[in-house]
Short mmCIF file of C-alpha atoms in Angstrom, two decimals:
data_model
loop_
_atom_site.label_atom_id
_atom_site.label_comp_id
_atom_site.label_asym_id
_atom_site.label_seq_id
_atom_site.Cartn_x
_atom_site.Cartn_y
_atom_site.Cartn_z
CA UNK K 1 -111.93 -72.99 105.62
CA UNK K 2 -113.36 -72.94 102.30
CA UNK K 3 -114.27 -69.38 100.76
CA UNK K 4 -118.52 -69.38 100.31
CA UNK K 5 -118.12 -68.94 96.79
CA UNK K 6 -118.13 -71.47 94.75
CA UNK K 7 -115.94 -70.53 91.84
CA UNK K 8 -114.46 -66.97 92.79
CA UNK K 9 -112.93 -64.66 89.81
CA UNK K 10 -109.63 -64.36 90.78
CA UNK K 11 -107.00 -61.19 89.73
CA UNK K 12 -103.66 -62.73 89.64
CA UNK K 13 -101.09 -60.06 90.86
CA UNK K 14 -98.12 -61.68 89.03
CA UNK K 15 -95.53 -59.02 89.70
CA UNK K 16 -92.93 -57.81 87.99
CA UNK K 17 -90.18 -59.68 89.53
CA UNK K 18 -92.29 -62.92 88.49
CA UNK K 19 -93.18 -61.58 84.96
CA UNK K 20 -89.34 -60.68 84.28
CA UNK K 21 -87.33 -63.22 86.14
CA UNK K 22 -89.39 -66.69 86.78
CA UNK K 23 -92.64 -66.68 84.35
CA UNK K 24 -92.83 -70.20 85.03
CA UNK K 25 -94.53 -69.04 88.94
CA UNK K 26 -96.90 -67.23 87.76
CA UNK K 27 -98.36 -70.81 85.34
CA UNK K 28 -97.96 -72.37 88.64
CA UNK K 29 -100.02 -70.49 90.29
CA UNK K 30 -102.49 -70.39 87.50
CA UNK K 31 -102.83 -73.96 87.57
CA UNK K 32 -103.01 -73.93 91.26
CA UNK K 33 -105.80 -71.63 91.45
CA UNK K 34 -107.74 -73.06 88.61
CA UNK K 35 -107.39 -76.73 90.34
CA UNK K 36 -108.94 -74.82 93.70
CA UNK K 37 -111.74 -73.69 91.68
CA UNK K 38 -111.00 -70.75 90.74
CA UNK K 39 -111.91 -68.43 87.34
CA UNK K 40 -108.19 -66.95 86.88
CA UNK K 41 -107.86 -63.67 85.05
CA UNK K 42 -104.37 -61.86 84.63
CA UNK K 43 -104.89 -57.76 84.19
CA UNK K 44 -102.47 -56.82 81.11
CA UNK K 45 -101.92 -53.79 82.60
CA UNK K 46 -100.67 -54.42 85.84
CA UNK K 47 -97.08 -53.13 86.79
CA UNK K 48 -95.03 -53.25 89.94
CA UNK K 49 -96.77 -52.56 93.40
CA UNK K 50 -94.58 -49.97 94.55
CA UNK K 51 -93.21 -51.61 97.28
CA UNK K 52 -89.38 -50.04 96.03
CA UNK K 53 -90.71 -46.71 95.98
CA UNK K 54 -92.58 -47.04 99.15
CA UNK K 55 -89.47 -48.56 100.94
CA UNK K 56 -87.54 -45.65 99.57
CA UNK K 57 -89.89 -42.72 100.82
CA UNK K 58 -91.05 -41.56 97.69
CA UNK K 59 -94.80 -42.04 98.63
CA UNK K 60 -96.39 -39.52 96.22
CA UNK K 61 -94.97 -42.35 93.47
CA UNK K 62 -95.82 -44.80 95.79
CA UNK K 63 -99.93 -43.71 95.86
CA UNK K 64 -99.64 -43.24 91.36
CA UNK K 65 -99.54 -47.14 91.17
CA UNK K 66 -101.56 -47.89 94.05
CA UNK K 67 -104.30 -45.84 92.19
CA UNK K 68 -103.63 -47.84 89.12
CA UNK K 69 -103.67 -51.44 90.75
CA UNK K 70 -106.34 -50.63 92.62
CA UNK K 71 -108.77 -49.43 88.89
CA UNK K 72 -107.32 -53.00 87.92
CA UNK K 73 -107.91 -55.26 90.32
CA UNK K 74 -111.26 -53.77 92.36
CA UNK K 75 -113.60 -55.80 90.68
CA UNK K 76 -112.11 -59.28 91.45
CA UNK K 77 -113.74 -61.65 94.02
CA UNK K 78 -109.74 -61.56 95.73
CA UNK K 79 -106.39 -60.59 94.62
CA UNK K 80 -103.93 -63.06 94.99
CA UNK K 81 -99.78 -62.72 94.87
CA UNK K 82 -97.13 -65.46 94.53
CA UNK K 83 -95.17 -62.99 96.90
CA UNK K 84 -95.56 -62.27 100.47
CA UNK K 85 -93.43 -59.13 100.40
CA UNK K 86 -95.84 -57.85 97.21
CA UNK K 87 -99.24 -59.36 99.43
CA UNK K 88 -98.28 -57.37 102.46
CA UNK K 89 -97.35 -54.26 100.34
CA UNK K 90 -101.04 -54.01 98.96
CA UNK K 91 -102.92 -55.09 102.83
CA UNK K 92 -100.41 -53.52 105.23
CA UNK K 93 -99.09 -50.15 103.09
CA UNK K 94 -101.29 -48.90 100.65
CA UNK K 95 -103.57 -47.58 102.72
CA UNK K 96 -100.54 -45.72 104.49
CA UNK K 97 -99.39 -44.23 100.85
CA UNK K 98 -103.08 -43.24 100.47
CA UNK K 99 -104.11 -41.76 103.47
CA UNK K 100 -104.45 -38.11 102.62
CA UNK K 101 -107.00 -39.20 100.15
CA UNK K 102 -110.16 -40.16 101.57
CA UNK K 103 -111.96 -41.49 98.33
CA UNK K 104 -108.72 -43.69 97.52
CA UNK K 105 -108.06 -44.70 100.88
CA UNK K 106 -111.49 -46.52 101.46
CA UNK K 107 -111.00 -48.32 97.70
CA UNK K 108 -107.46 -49.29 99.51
CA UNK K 109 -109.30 -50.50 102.64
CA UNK K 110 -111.33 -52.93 100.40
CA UNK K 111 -108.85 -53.56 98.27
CA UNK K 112 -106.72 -55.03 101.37
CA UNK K 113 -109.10 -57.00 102.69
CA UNK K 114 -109.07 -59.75 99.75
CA UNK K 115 -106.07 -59.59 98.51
CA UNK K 116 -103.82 -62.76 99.55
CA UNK K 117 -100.80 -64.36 99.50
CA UNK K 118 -101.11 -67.73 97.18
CA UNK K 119 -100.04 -70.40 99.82
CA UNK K 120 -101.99 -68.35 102.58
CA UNK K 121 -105.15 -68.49 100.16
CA UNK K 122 -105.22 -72.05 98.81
CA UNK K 123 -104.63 -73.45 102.04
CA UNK K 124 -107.06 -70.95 104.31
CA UNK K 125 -109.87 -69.75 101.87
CA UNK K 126 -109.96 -72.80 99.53
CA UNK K 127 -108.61 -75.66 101.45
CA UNK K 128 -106.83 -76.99 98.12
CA UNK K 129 -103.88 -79.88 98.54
CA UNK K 130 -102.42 -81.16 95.00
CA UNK K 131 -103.39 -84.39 94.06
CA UNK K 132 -101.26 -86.81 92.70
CA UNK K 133 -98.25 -84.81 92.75
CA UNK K 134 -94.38 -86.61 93.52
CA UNK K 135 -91.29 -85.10 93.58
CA UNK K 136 -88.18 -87.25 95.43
CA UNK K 137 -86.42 -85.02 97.40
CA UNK K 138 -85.68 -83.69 100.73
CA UNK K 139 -86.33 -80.09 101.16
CA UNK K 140 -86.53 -76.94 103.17
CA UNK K 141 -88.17 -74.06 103.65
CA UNK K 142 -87.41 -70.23 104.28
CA UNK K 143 -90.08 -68.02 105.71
CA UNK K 144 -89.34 -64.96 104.15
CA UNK K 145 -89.96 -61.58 106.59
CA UNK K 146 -92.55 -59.96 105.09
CA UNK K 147 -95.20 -63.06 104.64
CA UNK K 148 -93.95 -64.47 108.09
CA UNK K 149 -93.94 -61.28 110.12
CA UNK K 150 -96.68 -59.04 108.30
CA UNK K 151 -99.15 -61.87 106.68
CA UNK K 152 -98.69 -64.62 109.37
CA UNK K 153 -97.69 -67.23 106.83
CA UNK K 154 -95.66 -70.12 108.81
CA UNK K 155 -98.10 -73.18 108.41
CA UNK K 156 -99.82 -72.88 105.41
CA UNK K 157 -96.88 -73.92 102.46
CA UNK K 158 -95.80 -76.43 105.25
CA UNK K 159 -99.12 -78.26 104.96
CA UNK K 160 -99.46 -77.36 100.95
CA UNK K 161 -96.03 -79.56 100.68
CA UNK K 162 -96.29 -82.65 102.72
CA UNK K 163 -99.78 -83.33 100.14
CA UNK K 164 -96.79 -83.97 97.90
CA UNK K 165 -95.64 -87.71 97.68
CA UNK K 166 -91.85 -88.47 98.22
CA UNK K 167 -90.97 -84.80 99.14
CA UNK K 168 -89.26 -84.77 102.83
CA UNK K 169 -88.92 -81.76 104.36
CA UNK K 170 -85.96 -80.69 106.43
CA UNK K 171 -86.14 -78.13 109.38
CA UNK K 172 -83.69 -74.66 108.51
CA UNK K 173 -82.04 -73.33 111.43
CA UNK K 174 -82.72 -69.42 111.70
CA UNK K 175 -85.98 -70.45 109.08
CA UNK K 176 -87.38 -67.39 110.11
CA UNK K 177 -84.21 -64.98 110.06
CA UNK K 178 -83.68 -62.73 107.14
CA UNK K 179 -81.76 -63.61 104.32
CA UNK K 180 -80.23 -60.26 103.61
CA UNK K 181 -82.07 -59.37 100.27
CA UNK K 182 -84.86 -56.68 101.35
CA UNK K 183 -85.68 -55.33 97.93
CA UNK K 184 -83.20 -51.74 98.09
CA UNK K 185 -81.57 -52.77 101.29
CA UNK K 186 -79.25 -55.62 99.00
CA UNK K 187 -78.39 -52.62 97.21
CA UNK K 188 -77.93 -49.42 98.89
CA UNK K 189 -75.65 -52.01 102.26
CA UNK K 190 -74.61 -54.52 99.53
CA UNK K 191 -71.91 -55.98 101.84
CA UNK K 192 -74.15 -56.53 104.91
CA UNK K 193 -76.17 -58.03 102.66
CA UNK K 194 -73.58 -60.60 101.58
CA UNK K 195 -72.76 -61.12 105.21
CA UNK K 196 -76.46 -61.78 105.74
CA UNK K 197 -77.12 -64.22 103.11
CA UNK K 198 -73.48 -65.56 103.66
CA UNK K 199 -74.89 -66.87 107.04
CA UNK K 200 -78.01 -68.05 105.47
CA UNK K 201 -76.57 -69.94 102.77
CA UNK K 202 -74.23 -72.27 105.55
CA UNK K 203 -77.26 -73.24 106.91
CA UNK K 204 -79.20 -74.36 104.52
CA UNK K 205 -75.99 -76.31 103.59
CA UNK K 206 -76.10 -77.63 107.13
CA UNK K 207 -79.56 -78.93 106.61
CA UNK K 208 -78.15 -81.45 103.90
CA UNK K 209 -81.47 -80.78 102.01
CA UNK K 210 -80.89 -80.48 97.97
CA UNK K 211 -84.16 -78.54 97.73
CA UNK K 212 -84.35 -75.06 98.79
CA UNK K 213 -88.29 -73.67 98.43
CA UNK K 214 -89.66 -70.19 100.08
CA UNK K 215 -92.57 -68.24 98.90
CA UNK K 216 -90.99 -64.96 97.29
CA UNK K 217 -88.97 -64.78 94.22
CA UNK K 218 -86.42 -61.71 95.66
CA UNK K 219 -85.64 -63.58 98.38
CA UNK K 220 -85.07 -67.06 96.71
CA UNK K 221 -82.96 -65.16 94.05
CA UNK K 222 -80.98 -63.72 96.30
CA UNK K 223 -80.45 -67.19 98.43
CA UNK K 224 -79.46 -68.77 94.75
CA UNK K 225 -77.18 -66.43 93.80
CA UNK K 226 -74.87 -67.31 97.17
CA UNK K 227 -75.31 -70.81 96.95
CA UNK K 228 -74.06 -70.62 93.40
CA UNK K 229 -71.08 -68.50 94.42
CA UNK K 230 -69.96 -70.55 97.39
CA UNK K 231 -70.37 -73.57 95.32
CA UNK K 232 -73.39 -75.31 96.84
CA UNK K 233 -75.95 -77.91 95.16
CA UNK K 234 -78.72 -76.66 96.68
CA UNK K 235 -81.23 -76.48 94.13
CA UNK K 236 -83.65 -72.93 94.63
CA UNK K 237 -87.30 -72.96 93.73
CA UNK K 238 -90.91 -71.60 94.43
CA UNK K 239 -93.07 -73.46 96.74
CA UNK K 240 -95.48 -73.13 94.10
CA UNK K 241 -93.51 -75.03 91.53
CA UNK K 242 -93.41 -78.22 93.53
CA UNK K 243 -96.82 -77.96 94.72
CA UNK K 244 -98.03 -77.34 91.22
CA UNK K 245 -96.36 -80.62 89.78
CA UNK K 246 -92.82 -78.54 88.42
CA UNK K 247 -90.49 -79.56 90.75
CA UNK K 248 -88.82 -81.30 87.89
CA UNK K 249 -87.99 -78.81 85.91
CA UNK K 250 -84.63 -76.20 85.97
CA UNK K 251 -84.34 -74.35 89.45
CA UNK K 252 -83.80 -70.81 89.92
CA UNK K 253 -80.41 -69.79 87.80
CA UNK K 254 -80.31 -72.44 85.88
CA UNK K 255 -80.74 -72.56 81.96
CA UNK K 256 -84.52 -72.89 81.08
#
């Protein structure tokens, strides 16, 4: 389904995880979005989304940069996110954060309903598949909790990534089980955690894929950082990165 109009002015939500760890997303999902038709602005201003705060009960700090996207990012045709976990925080939560607050809470309400996750909104609202992209390689693909159980994203990178010549995609057992990150959770249980992604990492060894892609940064970070440990070749990137022709180019932890 394509979105009715024609060249929508787009807020990219980069996040901060993006803006600090793995710039090279948010291009790709400039040049995505500009390929789908889009005008592509990128508010200066923005900051995190407050999903850490949220997670961690301070709501009152949660609802401060709410307020602040939300003045940012009102007056775009959508919102989009290169992050489930960040997408899901601004349509599922804010409007929990803000719900003592009548005026904010119906700017919230709007807000939420066109924001989206980048994979979810090329391939639903734009019905964009890359062109003359190749990348030789056999892949696979982790659904990470918060797109796949709060935003419904399964499908949608799956379809974005078989437009993409030579790139074979390998099943993941337990694809849909968490991989032990969870923003604060990796921190405050670290060695549940480890267990977690311990598990996770064997099988996408098993898979005997050299390409692991998901959809949020945290998540792949944390995947990488095992691999690396237990001495894997896995290579970790964004979907986005392949899709956008930058599959080439170092993964996640290595040199740029």
């Amino acid at each position: 389904m394509t979105s009715a109009i024609e060249c929508p002015r787009v807020g990219l939500f980069a996040t901060c995880i993006v803006d600090v760890i793995r710039p090279r997303i948010g291009f790709a999902a400039v040049k995505l979005l500009e390929e789908a038709g889009c005008v592509v602005e990128v508010p200066e201003r923005q900051t995190c989304c407050g999903q850490p705060a949220f997670n961690s009960g301070a709501t009152k700090q949660t609802a401060a940069l709410a307020r602040q996207f939300i003045d940012q990012f009102e007056a775009f045709d959508y919102i989009v996110v290169p992050s489930g976990s960040c997408a899901a925080m601004i349509k599922a939560h804010y409007c929990e954060a803000l719900a003592d607050d009548h005026e904010w809470l119906e700017r919230a309400t709007t807000i939420a309903a066109k924001t989206w996750e980048l994979m979810s909104f090329l391939d639903e609202v734009r019905g964009y598949r890359p062109v003359g992209i190749e990348l030789e390689a056999t892949a696979t693909y982790h659904d990470s909790c918060s797109g796949l159980r709060e935003l419904g994203i399964l499908e949608q990178p799956r379809r974005l990534l078989k437009a993409v010549d030579k790139l074979k995609l390998q099943p993941l057992p337990g694809n849909d089980v968490c991989c032990g990150f969870g923003g604060t959770f990796c921190v405050k249980y670290s060695a549940i955690s480890n267990a977690i992604v311990g598990e996770k990492a064997e099988a996408i060894d098993g898979t005997g894929a050299g390409l692991l892609l998901g959809g949020d940064l945290g998540c792949l970070m944390n995947m990488a950082g095992k691999l690396s440990r237990s001495g894997s070749k896995v290579r970790v990137m964004h979907a986005a990165e392949v899709i956008a022709g930058m599959g080439d180019g170092p993964a996640i932890g290595e040199e740029e």
